[in-house]
Amino acid sequence: MIAPPRHLTSLIVVFALALLTFFIYYRPSIGDTISDHATSIAGVSGRSRVKAANATLGFGGLFVVSGPGSPRRSKLEQAAAVTELQLTIPEQVQWTGQDVLDFRWDNVTESKVGIGSVKAWLSHHLVLKAFLESGVETALIFEDDVDWDIRLRTTQVPLAQAAARTLTSASAASQYPWGHPDTWDLFYLGHCGDYFNDLDEGVGVGHHHPHHLTEIPHQVFLDPTLPDRTDLHPFTASLLTALNVPLQSRVLHRSKWPLCTFGYAVTRASALKILTDVAPPKEDIARNLIAYDAALLDGCRNAYKLNCFSITPELFHHMEGKSIIALEEETHDHKQVFRPPVDVAGFEQVWWRKETSNIGCGFWSGEFYYEYEESKLEGLREEARKGRCAKEGRRAKEGRR
Ligand SMILES: *[C@@H]1O[C@H](CO)[C@@H](O)[C@H](O)[C@H]1NC(C)=O
Ligand SMILES: *[C@@H]1O[C@H](CO)[C@@H](O)[C@H](O)[C@H]1NC(C)=O
């Protein structure tokens, strides 16, 4: 065989490289359709760029439930500054004993809602009303102690929006990144788990099976920012495995049993329905509800008064304790803090990962707070805009992803 002239060889190499690059960059969003046709998987490879969500994550506004003088406020505002989110924090009122009494079932001895839960209920109401008064069409309501990933705006929300549009209204106009507000009532973007049934009945492998997912409307999608399965909250990891959801994927699905109201999106119609019908500001002992989140769960489940969707794993999760410092004090002083079962199950992992449950690259560990140093803020924003986790260098050194 006659060897081609040198310059021709290098031309061939250049051409081959160009072709390779073409395939790497223009690989369509990974579209493996899983053999079970009911579950289609869509998403992007790590290299692809999606268009970042806007400062209110594609909703009309981001409304925060934050009590008067909440110690969480400063950290929340710093996290929002780094992620470049625009928050609306309606002024809360100090609820009085009379407000609590007015809320309770008239025969108070039969009342089941605790004082703290009544006040939280009223605080959510205040924020829903502020949303309606603002005139915007949709809102994400969230509690002020939630954590999120620094890649929320650049990667996570755009992917979730695409899944939402596919599920609800693929042809929605571009001003509705989450689909037309007539086609959905509530998106649970932050929760402490939608475990498909009451936790007491069991969760995950050995209890749930793929049909529990395939029988309901759902959309599975790749998200490169998702922690490894072994780094997800034990209940979440087990549930995703039981439902046969591929690794590195989230699923947006019809809500089955969403717990907690860390972050939920509403429309004007659904906010009104919540205020007057699903969770009115007056206890009804016949409904046997002990908290606001239980009322919403009931609204999503019973006869689907509300058309709700949950994203699993969630994008917002409440931070464990006040801080790592508070946790250390607790360990040293053997102080006992009451934790609900989901927190108990996730506690050891939170401590080990130094991350909030189900959050990949969040604020809880503290290194993303800029403490009002403008130069640090700029650096953090730069990383966030690039959709990068600035902790990855440190993690590599520690031999962890
Ligand atoms: C209030 O409820 C308690 C417990 O069910 C009952 O014993 C009591 O008679 C009720 N009081 C009134 C005024 O209905
Ligand atoms: C973000 O997009 C939504 C939906 O189009 C819009 O209603 C909202 O005003 C936008 N937010 C900002 C800050 O531009």
Tab-separated table of C-alpha atoms and ligand atoms in Angstrom:
chain	number	residue	atom	x	y	z
A	1	MET	CA	0.000	0.000	0.000
A	2	ILE	CA	1.327	3.390	-0.947
A	3	ALA	CA	1.468	5.643	2.060
A	4	PRO	CA	-0.321	8.948	1.452
A	5	PRO	CA	1.901	12.008	1.482
A	6	ARG	CA	2.537	13.458	4.940
A	7	HIS	CA	0.373	16.524	4.514
A	8	LEU	CA	-2.494	14.360	3.352
A	9	THR	CA	-2.200	12.183	6.486
A	10	SER	CA	-2.461	15.201	8.705
A	11	LEU	CA	-5.424	16.439	6.677
A	12	ILE	CA	-7.168	13.120	7.256
A	13	VAL	CA	-6.412	13.360	10.963
A	14	VAL	CA	-7.793	16.896	11.097
A	15	PHE	CA	-10.903	15.796	9.231
A	16	ALA	CA	-11.394	12.821	11.534
A	17	LEU	CA	-10.991	15.044	14.585
A	18	ALA	CA	-13.496	17.523	13.193
A	19	LEU	CA	-15.956	14.716	12.596
A	20	LEU	CA	-15.455	13.422	16.120
A	21	THR	CA	-15.973	16.874	17.581
A	22	PHE	CA	-19.117	17.185	15.510
A	23	PHE	CA	-20.481	13.993	17.008
A	24	ILE	CA	-19.525	14.937	20.547
A	25	TYR	CA	-21.110	18.357	20.346
A	26	TYR	CA	-24.084	17.537	18.216
A	27	ARG	CA	-25.069	14.349	19.908
A	28	PRO	CA	-28.756	14.980	20.326
A	29	SER	CA	-30.075	15.121	23.852
A	30	ILE	CA	-29.538	11.600	25.032
A	31	GLY	CA	-32.680	9.926	23.928
A	32	ASP	CA	-32.416	6.304	24.930
A	33	THR	CA	-35.969	5.195	24.961
A	34	ILE	CA	-36.257	2.574	27.586
A	35	SER	CA	-37.767	-0.724	26.491
A	36	ASP	CA	-40.872	0.007	28.513
A	37	HIS	CA	-42.515	2.431	26.132
A	38	ALA	CA	-44.490	4.101	28.916
A	39	THR	CA	-41.268	5.539	30.305
A	40	SER	CA	-39.459	7.792	27.906
A	41	ILE	CA	-36.311	9.465	29.000
A	42	ALA	CA	-35.153	12.797	27.749
A	43	GLY	CA	-32.474	15.155	28.867
A	44	VAL	CA	-29.114	16.612	28.050
A	45	SER	CA	-25.588	15.366	28.198
A	46	GLY	CA	-23.222	17.122	30.565
A	47	ARG	CA	-21.778	19.152	27.695
A	48	SER	CA	-24.941	20.549	26.240
A	49	ARG	CA	-26.037	23.977	27.270
A	50	VAL	CA	-29.583	24.688	28.205
A	51	LYS	CA	-30.859	28.223	28.442
A	52	ALA	CA	-30.825	29.362	32.066
A	53	ALA	CA	-34.124	30.103	33.773
A	54	ASN	CA	-34.835	33.727	34.631
A	55	ALA	CA	-34.494	35.356	38.060
A	56	THR	CA	-37.928	34.117	39.136
A	57	LEU	CA	-37.354	30.632	37.704
A	58	GLY	CA	-39.972	31.097	35.023
A	59	PHE	CA	-42.745	31.935	37.483
A	60	GLY	CA	-44.317	35.365	37.961
A	61	GLY	CA	-42.546	35.631	41.311
A	62	LEU	CA	-40.691	33.804	44.061
A	63	PHE	CA	-42.564	34.356	47.317
A	64	VAL	CA	-40.974	33.415	50.619
A	65	VAL	CA	-42.693	32.447	53.871
A	66	SER	CA	-40.443	33.953	56.501
A	67	GLY	CA	-41.555	34.845	60.005
A	68	PRO	CA	-40.859	38.235	61.587
A	69	GLY	CA	-37.201	38.443	62.606
A	70	SER	CA	-36.418	34.992	61.179
A	71	PRO	CA	-32.746	34.136	61.836
A	72	ARG	CA	-32.666	32.480	58.410
A	73	ARG	CA	-33.298	35.674	56.452
A	74	SER	CA	-29.693	36.778	55.905
A	75	LYS	CA	-28.516	33.363	54.692
A	76	LEU	CA	-31.516	33.096	52.392
A	77	GLU	CA	-30.827	36.495	50.870
A	78	GLN	CA	-27.162	35.619	50.366
A	79	ALA	CA	-28.064	32.358	48.628
A	80	ALA	CA	-30.506	34.267	46.404
A	81	ALA	CA	-27.802	36.843	45.598
A	82	VAL	CA	-25.317	34.142	44.560
A	83	THR	CA	-27.884	32.268	42.438
A	84	GLU	CA	-29.249	35.621	41.216
A	85	LEU	CA	-32.823	34.990	42.237
A	86	GLN	CA	-35.310	37.772	42.805
A	87	LEU	CA	-37.274	37.130	46.005
A	88	THR	CA	-40.459	38.680	47.319
A	89	ILE	CA	-40.690	38.324	51.095
A	90	PRO	CA	-44.068	39.574	52.298
A	91	GLU	CA	-44.030	41.152	55.750
A	92	GLN	CA	-45.428	38.604	58.195
A	93	VAL	CA	-47.426	39.466	61.296
A	94	GLN	CA	-46.975	38.158	64.807
A	95	TRP	CA	-49.987	35.851	65.129
A	96	THR	CA	-51.839	36.285	68.413
A	97	GLY	CA	-53.598	33.828	70.690
A	98	GLN	CA	-56.862	35.184	69.333
A	99	ASP	CA	-55.802	34.464	65.734
A	100	VAL	CA	-55.026	30.894	66.763
A	101	LEU	CA	-58.351	30.555	68.587
A	102	ASP	CA	-60.272	31.922	65.599
A	103	PHE	CA	-58.630	29.300	63.418
A	104	ARG	CA	-59.448	26.388	65.686
A	105	TRP	CA	-62.562	24.251	65.593
A	106	ASP	CA	-65.162	25.983	67.744
A	107	ASN	CA	-65.118	23.227	70.359
A	108	VAL	CA	-61.451	23.736	71.205
A	109	THR	CA	-61.100	20.475	73.147
A	110	GLU	CA	-61.620	18.649	69.847
A	111	SER	CA	-59.064	20.736	67.951
A	112	LYS	CA	-56.117	18.769	66.538
A	113	VAL	CA	-53.849	21.447	65.052
A	114	GLY	CA	-50.925	22.575	67.225
A	115	ILE	CA	-50.223	26.278	67.831
A	116	GLY	CA	-47.084	26.259	65.684
A	117	SER	CA	-48.960	24.582	62.848
A	118	VAL	CA	-51.803	27.130	63.030
A	119	LYS	CA	-49.300	29.985	62.788
A	120	ALA	CA	-47.465	28.362	59.871
A	121	TRP	CA	-50.826	27.802	58.157
A	122	LEU	CA	-51.743	31.483	58.547
A	123	SER	CA	-48.295	32.549	57.332
A	124	HIS	CA	-48.704	30.531	54.126
A	125	HIS	CA	-52.108	32.179	53.688
A	126	LEU	CA	-50.597	35.631	54.052
A	127	VAL	CA	-48.078	34.834	51.310
A	128	LEU	CA	-50.705	33.346	48.979
A	129	LYS	CA	-52.762	36.517	49.397
A	130	ALA	CA	-49.705	38.687	48.715
A	131	PHE	CA	-49.179	36.694	45.510
A	132	LEU	CA	-52.797	37.270	44.425
A	133	GLU	CA	-52.556	40.982	45.219
A	134	SER	CA	-49.332	41.293	43.215
A	135	GLY	CA	-51.228	40.501	40.023
A	136	VAL	CA	-48.663	38.049	38.593
A	137	GLU	CA	-49.937	34.818	37.069
A	138	THR	CA	-47.909	32.178	38.894
A	139	ALA	CA	-45.713	31.958	41.974
A	140	LEU	CA	-43.289	29.636	43.636
A	141	ILE	CA	-43.918	29.739	47.375
A	142	PHE	CA	-41.101	28.544	49.571
A	143	GLU	CA	-40.086	28.423	53.200
A	144	ASP	CA	-37.055	30.413	54.311
A	145	ASP	CA	-34.993	27.491	55.612
A	146	VAL	CA	-34.686	25.685	52.289
A	147	ASP	CA	-31.459	24.842	50.522
A	148	TRP	CA	-30.893	24.540	46.787
A	149	ASP	CA	-28.130	23.676	44.360
A	150	ILE	CA	-26.005	26.515	42.991
A	151	ARG	CA	-26.860	25.116	39.524
A	152	LEU	CA	-30.601	25.596	40.117
A	153	ARG	CA	-31.055	28.375	37.570
A	154	THR	CA	-28.602	27.241	34.922
A	155	THR	CA	-29.369	23.538	34.744
A	156	GLN	CA	-31.961	22.114	37.080
A	157	VAL	CA	-34.931	24.383	36.499
A	158	PRO	CA	-34.622	24.508	32.684
A	159	LEU	CA	-34.620	20.691	32.610
A	160	ALA	CA	-37.588	20.507	34.973
A	161	GLN	CA	-39.467	23.081	32.888
A	162	ALA	CA	-38.964	21.044	29.719
A	163	ALA	CA	-40.349	17.983	31.508
A	164	ALA	CA	-43.291	20.015	32.823
A	165	ARG	CA	-44.200	21.317	29.382
A	166	THR	CA	-44.059	17.801	27.969
A	167	LEU	CA	-46.412	16.577	30.684
A	168	THR	CA	-48.895	19.436	30.764
A	169	SER	CA	-48.938	21.490	27.609
A	170	ALA	CA	-46.199	20.928	25.086
A	171	SER	CA	-47.458	23.740	22.863
A	172	ALA	CA	-47.552	26.390	25.607
A	173	ALA	CA	-46.467	29.838	24.543
A	174	SER	CA	-42.935	30.821	25.467
A	175	GLN	CA	-44.109	33.084	28.281
A	176	TYR	CA	-45.081	29.889	30.142
A	177	PRO	CA	-41.873	27.903	30.684
A	178	TRP	CA	-43.772	25.553	33.045
A	179	GLY	CA	-46.682	25.052	30.679
A	180	HIS	CA	-49.886	27.031	30.484
A	181	PRO	CA	-51.268	27.765	33.977
A	182	ASP	CA	-54.644	26.336	32.954
A	183	THR	CA	-53.037	22.919	32.659
A	184	TRP	CA	-51.579	22.585	36.164
A	185	ASP	CA	-52.404	23.652	39.711
A	186	LEU	CA	-49.366	22.855	41.756
A	187	PHE	CA	-45.761	21.803	41.235
A	188	TYR	CA	-44.047	20.380	44.296
A	189	LEU	CA	-40.457	21.447	43.609
A	190	GLY	CA	-39.493	21.248	47.284
A	191	HIS	CA	-40.775	18.532	49.595
A	192	CYS	CA	-39.530	15.966	52.073
A	193	GLY	CA	-40.478	13.140	49.762
A	194	ASP	CA	-43.376	11.965	47.652
A	195	TYR	CA	-43.159	8.320	48.653
A	196	PHE	CA	-46.290	7.299	46.721
A	197	ASN	CA	-48.085	6.290	49.930
A	198	ASP	CA	-48.099	6.969	53.641
A	199	LEU	CA	-44.604	6.354	54.981
A	200	ASP	CA	-46.007	3.919	57.542
A	201	GLU	CA	-46.935	1.570	54.696
A	202	GLY	CA	-43.340	1.320	53.470
A	203	VAL	CA	-41.191	2.847	50.779
A	204	GLY	CA	-38.937	1.694	47.976
A	205	VAL	CA	-37.358	-1.655	47.151
A	206	GLY	CA	-39.471	-4.552	48.372
A	207	HIS	CA	-42.575	-2.403	48.500
A	208	HIS	CA	-42.853	-0.279	45.366
A	209	HIS	CA	-42.607	-1.558	41.789
A	210	PRO	CA	-42.148	0.016	38.354
A	211	HIS	CA	-45.884	-0.076	37.621
A	212	HIS	CA	-46.504	2.424	40.413
A	213	LEU	CA	-44.789	4.950	38.161
A	214	THR	CA	-45.821	3.738	34.713
A	215	GLU	CA	-49.517	3.834	35.620
A	216	ILE	CA	-49.466	7.590	36.299
A	217	PRO	CA	-48.534	10.576	34.105
A	218	HIS	CA	-44.790	11.106	34.446
A	219	GLN	CA	-41.675	12.245	32.644
A	220	VAL	CA	-38.174	10.921	33.382
A	221	PHE	CA	-35.243	13.157	32.455
A	222	LEU	CA	-31.480	13.211	32.839
A	223	ASP	CA	-29.980	15.801	35.136
A	224	PRO	CA	-26.180	15.800	35.358
A	225	THR	CA	-26.324	17.778	38.630
A	226	LEU	CA	-28.074	14.984	40.493
A	227	PRO	CA	-25.961	13.313	43.191
A	228	ASP	CA	-25.075	9.638	42.762
A	229	ARG	CA	-27.879	7.301	43.760
A	230	THR	CA	-25.863	6.272	46.814
A	231	ASP	CA	-25.711	9.906	47.894
A	232	LEU	CA	-29.465	10.467	47.718
A	233	HIS	CA	-31.625	10.321	50.821
A	234	PRO	CA	-32.055	6.611	51.646
A	235	PHE	CA	-35.833	6.706	51.067
A	236	THR	CA	-35.469	8.564	47.763
A	237	ALA	CA	-32.693	6.246	46.544
A	238	SER	CA	-34.737	3.175	47.377
A	239	LEU	CA	-37.884	4.565	45.755
A	240	LEU	CA	-36.119	5.506	42.499
A	241	THR	CA	-34.485	2.078	42.357
A	242	ALA	CA	-37.813	0.336	43.004
A	243	LEU	CA	-39.500	2.389	40.270
A	244	ASN	CA	-36.696	1.526	37.829
A	245	VAL	CA	-35.732	5.152	37.254
A	246	PRO	CA	-32.293	5.274	35.568
A	247	LEU	CA	-29.320	6.708	37.457
A	248	GLN	CA	-28.725	10.464	37.204
A	249	SER	CA	-32.394	11.008	36.380
A	250	ARG	CA	-35.246	12.825	37.980
A	251	VAL	CA	-38.891	12.131	37.438
A	252	LEU	CA	-41.735	14.613	37.297
A	253	HIS	CA	-44.948	12.772	38.082
A	254	ARG	CA	-48.524	13.196	39.186
A	255	SER	CA	-48.306	13.778	42.941
A	256	LYS	CA	-49.128	10.667	44.930
A	257	TRP	CA	-48.271	11.475	48.538
A	258	PRO	CA	-46.268	14.709	48.713
A	259	LEU	CA	-44.995	15.546	52.199
A	260	CYS	CA	-44.018	19.032	53.407
A	261	THR	CA	-44.405	22.370	51.656
A	262	PHE	CA	-40.763	23.459	51.309
A	263	GLY	CA	-41.419	24.812	47.819
A	264	TYR	CA	-44.593	24.654	45.731
A	265	ALA	CA	-45.674	26.545	42.658
A	266	VAL	CA	-49.238	27.758	42.293
A	267	THR	CA	-51.396	29.538	39.748
A	268	ARG	CA	-53.931	32.243	40.581
A	269	ALA	CA	-56.751	29.723	40.325
A	270	SER	CA	-55.087	27.149	42.563
A	271	ALA	CA	-54.017	29.751	45.145
A	272	LEU	CA	-57.631	30.857	45.444
A	273	LYS	CA	-58.781	27.256	45.735
A	274	ILE	CA	-56.225	26.596	48.485
A	275	LEU	CA	-57.295	29.681	50.440
A	276	THR	CA	-61.008	28.956	50.278
A	277	ASP	CA	-61.473	25.246	49.750
A	278	VAL	CA	-58.401	23.025	50.124
A	279	ALA	CA	-56.878	24.714	53.200
A	280	PRO	CA	-59.319	27.365	54.471
A	281	PRO	CA	-58.280	29.312	57.594
A	282	LYS	CA	-60.694	27.443	59.820
A	283	GLU	CA	-60.190	23.981	61.227
A	284	ASP	CA	-62.676	21.291	60.234
A	285	ILE	CA	-62.165	18.290	62.511
A	286	ALA	CA	-63.979	16.035	60.064
A	287	ARG	CA	-60.991	16.381	57.707
A	288	ASN	CA	-58.614	15.318	60.461
A	289	LEU	CA	-55.801	17.597	59.297
A	290	ILE	CA	-52.996	18.515	61.640
A	291	ALA	CA	-51.059	20.910	59.411
A	292	TYR	CA	-51.130	23.024	56.258
A	293	ASP	CA	-48.979	20.576	54.292
A	294	ALA	CA	-51.446	17.800	55.157
A	295	ALA	CA	-54.258	19.971	53.759
A	296	LEU	CA	-52.416	20.428	50.467
A	297	LEU	CA	-51.634	16.715	50.315
A	298	ASP	CA	-55.333	16.050	50.795
A	299	GLY	CA	-56.179	18.550	48.035
A	300	CYS	CA	-53.789	16.816	45.643
A	301	ARG	CA	-55.066	13.347	46.481
A	302	ASN	CA	-58.765	13.524	47.054
A	303	ALA	CA	-60.678	13.607	43.807
A	304	TYR	CA	-57.774	15.715	42.556
A	305	LYS	CA	-59.276	18.961	43.674
A	306	LEU	CA	-55.841	20.145	42.626
A	307	ASN	CA	-53.865	18.894	39.644
A	308	CYS	CA	-50.473	18.401	41.319
A	309	PHE	CA	-47.089	17.204	40.101
A	310	SER	CA	-44.035	16.322	42.168
A	311	ILE	CA	-40.415	16.320	41.109
A	312	THR	CA	-38.409	13.456	42.579
A	313	PRO	CA	-35.743	14.033	43.806
A	314	GLU	CA	-36.827	17.504	44.860
A	315	LEU	CA	-35.003	20.749	44.014
A	316	PHE	CA	-35.578	22.374	47.413
A	317	HIS	CA	-35.153	20.709	50.770
A	318	HIS	CA	-35.100	22.218	54.219
A	319	MET	CA	-31.729	22.562	55.866
A	320	GLU	CA	-30.922	20.276	58.734
A	321	GLY	CA	-30.827	22.163	62.025
A	322	LYS	CA	-29.687	25.745	62.041
A	323	SER	CA	-26.136	25.134	60.908
A	324	ILE	CA	-23.245	22.774	61.256
A	325	ILE	CA	-22.359	24.672	64.433
A	326	ALA	CA	-25.747	23.993	65.913
A	327	LEU	CA	-25.320	20.350	65.021
A	328	GLU	CA	-21.965	20.174	66.728
A	329	GLU	CA	-23.384	21.737	69.838
A	330	GLU	CA	-26.108	19.182	69.754
A	331	THR	CA	-23.630	16.321	69.474
A	332	HIS	CA	-21.418	17.683	72.216
A	333	ASP	CA	-24.150	18.706	74.599
A	334	HIS	CA	-26.285	15.621	73.861
A	335	LYS	CA	-29.242	17.903	73.314
A	336	GLN	CA	-32.185	16.059	71.886
A	337	VAL	CA	-33.976	17.714	69.007
A	338	PHE	CA	-37.214	16.288	67.681
A	339	ARG	CA	-36.936	15.182	64.064
A	340	PRO	CA	-39.585	13.755	61.785
A	341	PRO	CA	-38.854	10.249	60.404
A	342	VAL	CA	-37.550	11.487	57.032
A	343	ASP	CA	-34.999	13.689	58.793
A	344	VAL	CA	-33.989	10.885	61.132
A	345	ALA	CA	-33.342	8.582	58.161
A	346	GLY	CA	-31.315	11.235	56.317
A	347	PHE	CA	-29.407	12.698	59.238
A	348	GLU	CA	-26.216	10.621	59.165
A	349	GLN	CA	-25.835	11.088	55.411
A	350	VAL	CA	-26.321	14.863	55.648
A	351	TRP	CA	-23.504	15.012	58.134
A	352	TRP	CA	-21.269	12.773	56.026
A	353	ARG	CA	-21.914	14.557	52.712
A	354	LYS	CA	-21.966	18.005	54.282
A	355	GLU	CA	-24.966	18.639	52.067
A	356	THR	CA	-28.703	18.958	52.581
A	357	SER	CA	-30.617	15.782	51.685
A	358	ASN	CA	-30.952	15.347	47.908
A	359	ILE	CA	-29.080	18.582	47.159
A	360	GLY	CA	-25.862	18.143	45.152
A	361	CYS	CA	-24.021	21.409	45.618
A	362	GLY	CA	-25.886	23.540	48.119
A	363	PHE	CA	-25.438	26.277	50.674
A	364	TRP	CA	-25.706	24.432	53.946
A	365	SER	CA	-21.960	23.724	54.309
A	366	GLY	CA	-21.410	27.484	54.333
A	367	GLU	CA	-18.717	28.035	51.690
A	368	PHE	CA	-21.129	29.727	49.256
A	369	TYR	CA	-22.141	32.474	51.639
A	370	TYR	CA	-20.224	35.616	50.767
A	371	GLU	CA	-20.870	37.406	54.046
A	372	TYR	CA	-21.300	40.688	52.206
A	373	GLU	CA	-17.839	40.620	50.580
A	374	GLU	CA	-18.638	41.918	47.107
A	375	SER	CA	-15.560	40.382	45.447
A	376	LYS	CA	-16.447	36.947	46.809
A	377	LEU	CA	-20.016	37.397	45.572
A	378	GLU	CA	-18.793	38.124	42.030
A	379	GLY	CA	-16.612	34.997	42.023
A	380	LEU	CA	-19.450	32.811	43.262
A	381	ARG	CA	-21.865	34.270	40.714
A	382	GLU	CA	-19.380	33.563	37.950
A	383	GLU	CA	-19.286	29.875	38.941
A	384	ALA	CA	-23.044	29.737	39.266
A	385	ARG	CA	-23.550	31.286	35.831
A	386	LYS	CA	-21.246	28.686	34.314
A	387	GLY	CA	-23.348	26.000	35.971
A	388	ARG	CA	-20.391	24.703	37.929
A	389	CYS	CA	-20.091	23.391	41.443
A	390	ALA	CA	-17.187	25.250	43.003
A	391	LYS	CA	-16.799	22.508	45.601
A	392	GLU	CA	-15.714	19.908	43.080
A	393	GLY	CA	-11.985	20.660	43.448
A	394	ARG	CA	-12.099	20.144	47.175
A	395	ARG	CA	-14.161	16.997	46.801
A	396	ALA	CA	-11.684	15.527	44.335
A	397	LYS	CA	-8.926	16.133	46.878
A	398	GLU	CA	-10.937	14.330	49.499
A	399	GLY	CA	-11.409	11.456	47.077
A	400	ARG	CA	-15.138	12.126	46.771
A	401	ARG	CA	-17.237	13.317	43.917
B	1	LIG	C1	-66.622	19.454	73.093
B	1	LIG	O1	-66.002	18.221	72.778
B	1	LIG	C2	-65.854	17.355	73.879
B	1	LIG	C3	-65.028	16.148	73.408
B	1	LIG	O2	-65.581	15.556	72.252
B	1	LIG	C4	-67.254	16.966	74.363
B	1	LIG	O3	-67.119	16.094	75.469
B	1	LIG	C5	-67.989	18.224	74.754
B	1	LIG	O4	-69.320	17.903	75.133
B	1	LIG	C6	-68.010	19.222	73.621
B	1	LIG	N1	-68.578	20.480	74.071
B	1	LIG	C7	-69.568	21.090	73.444
B	1	LIG	C8	-70.004	22.402	74.024
B	1	LIG	O5	-70.108	20.627	72.462
B	2	LIG	C1	-39.623	35.145	34.293
B	2	LIG	O1	-40.464	34.500	33.370
B	2	LIG	C2	-41.828	34.492	33.727
B	2	LIG	C3	-42.568	33.656	32.699
B	2	LIG	O2	-42.408	34.150	31.427
B	2	LIG	C4	-42.336	35.922	33.809
B	2	LIG	O3	-43.696	35.932	34.170
B	2	LIG	C5	-41.512	36.677	34.824
B	2	LIG	O4	-41.900	38.033	34.857
B	2	LIG	C6	-40.026	36.581	34.476
B	2	LIG	N1	-39.263	37.167	35.572
B	2	LIG	C7	-38.390	38.137	35.414
B	2	LIG	C8	-37.662	38.612	36.613
B	2	LIG	O5	-38.191	38.664	34.326
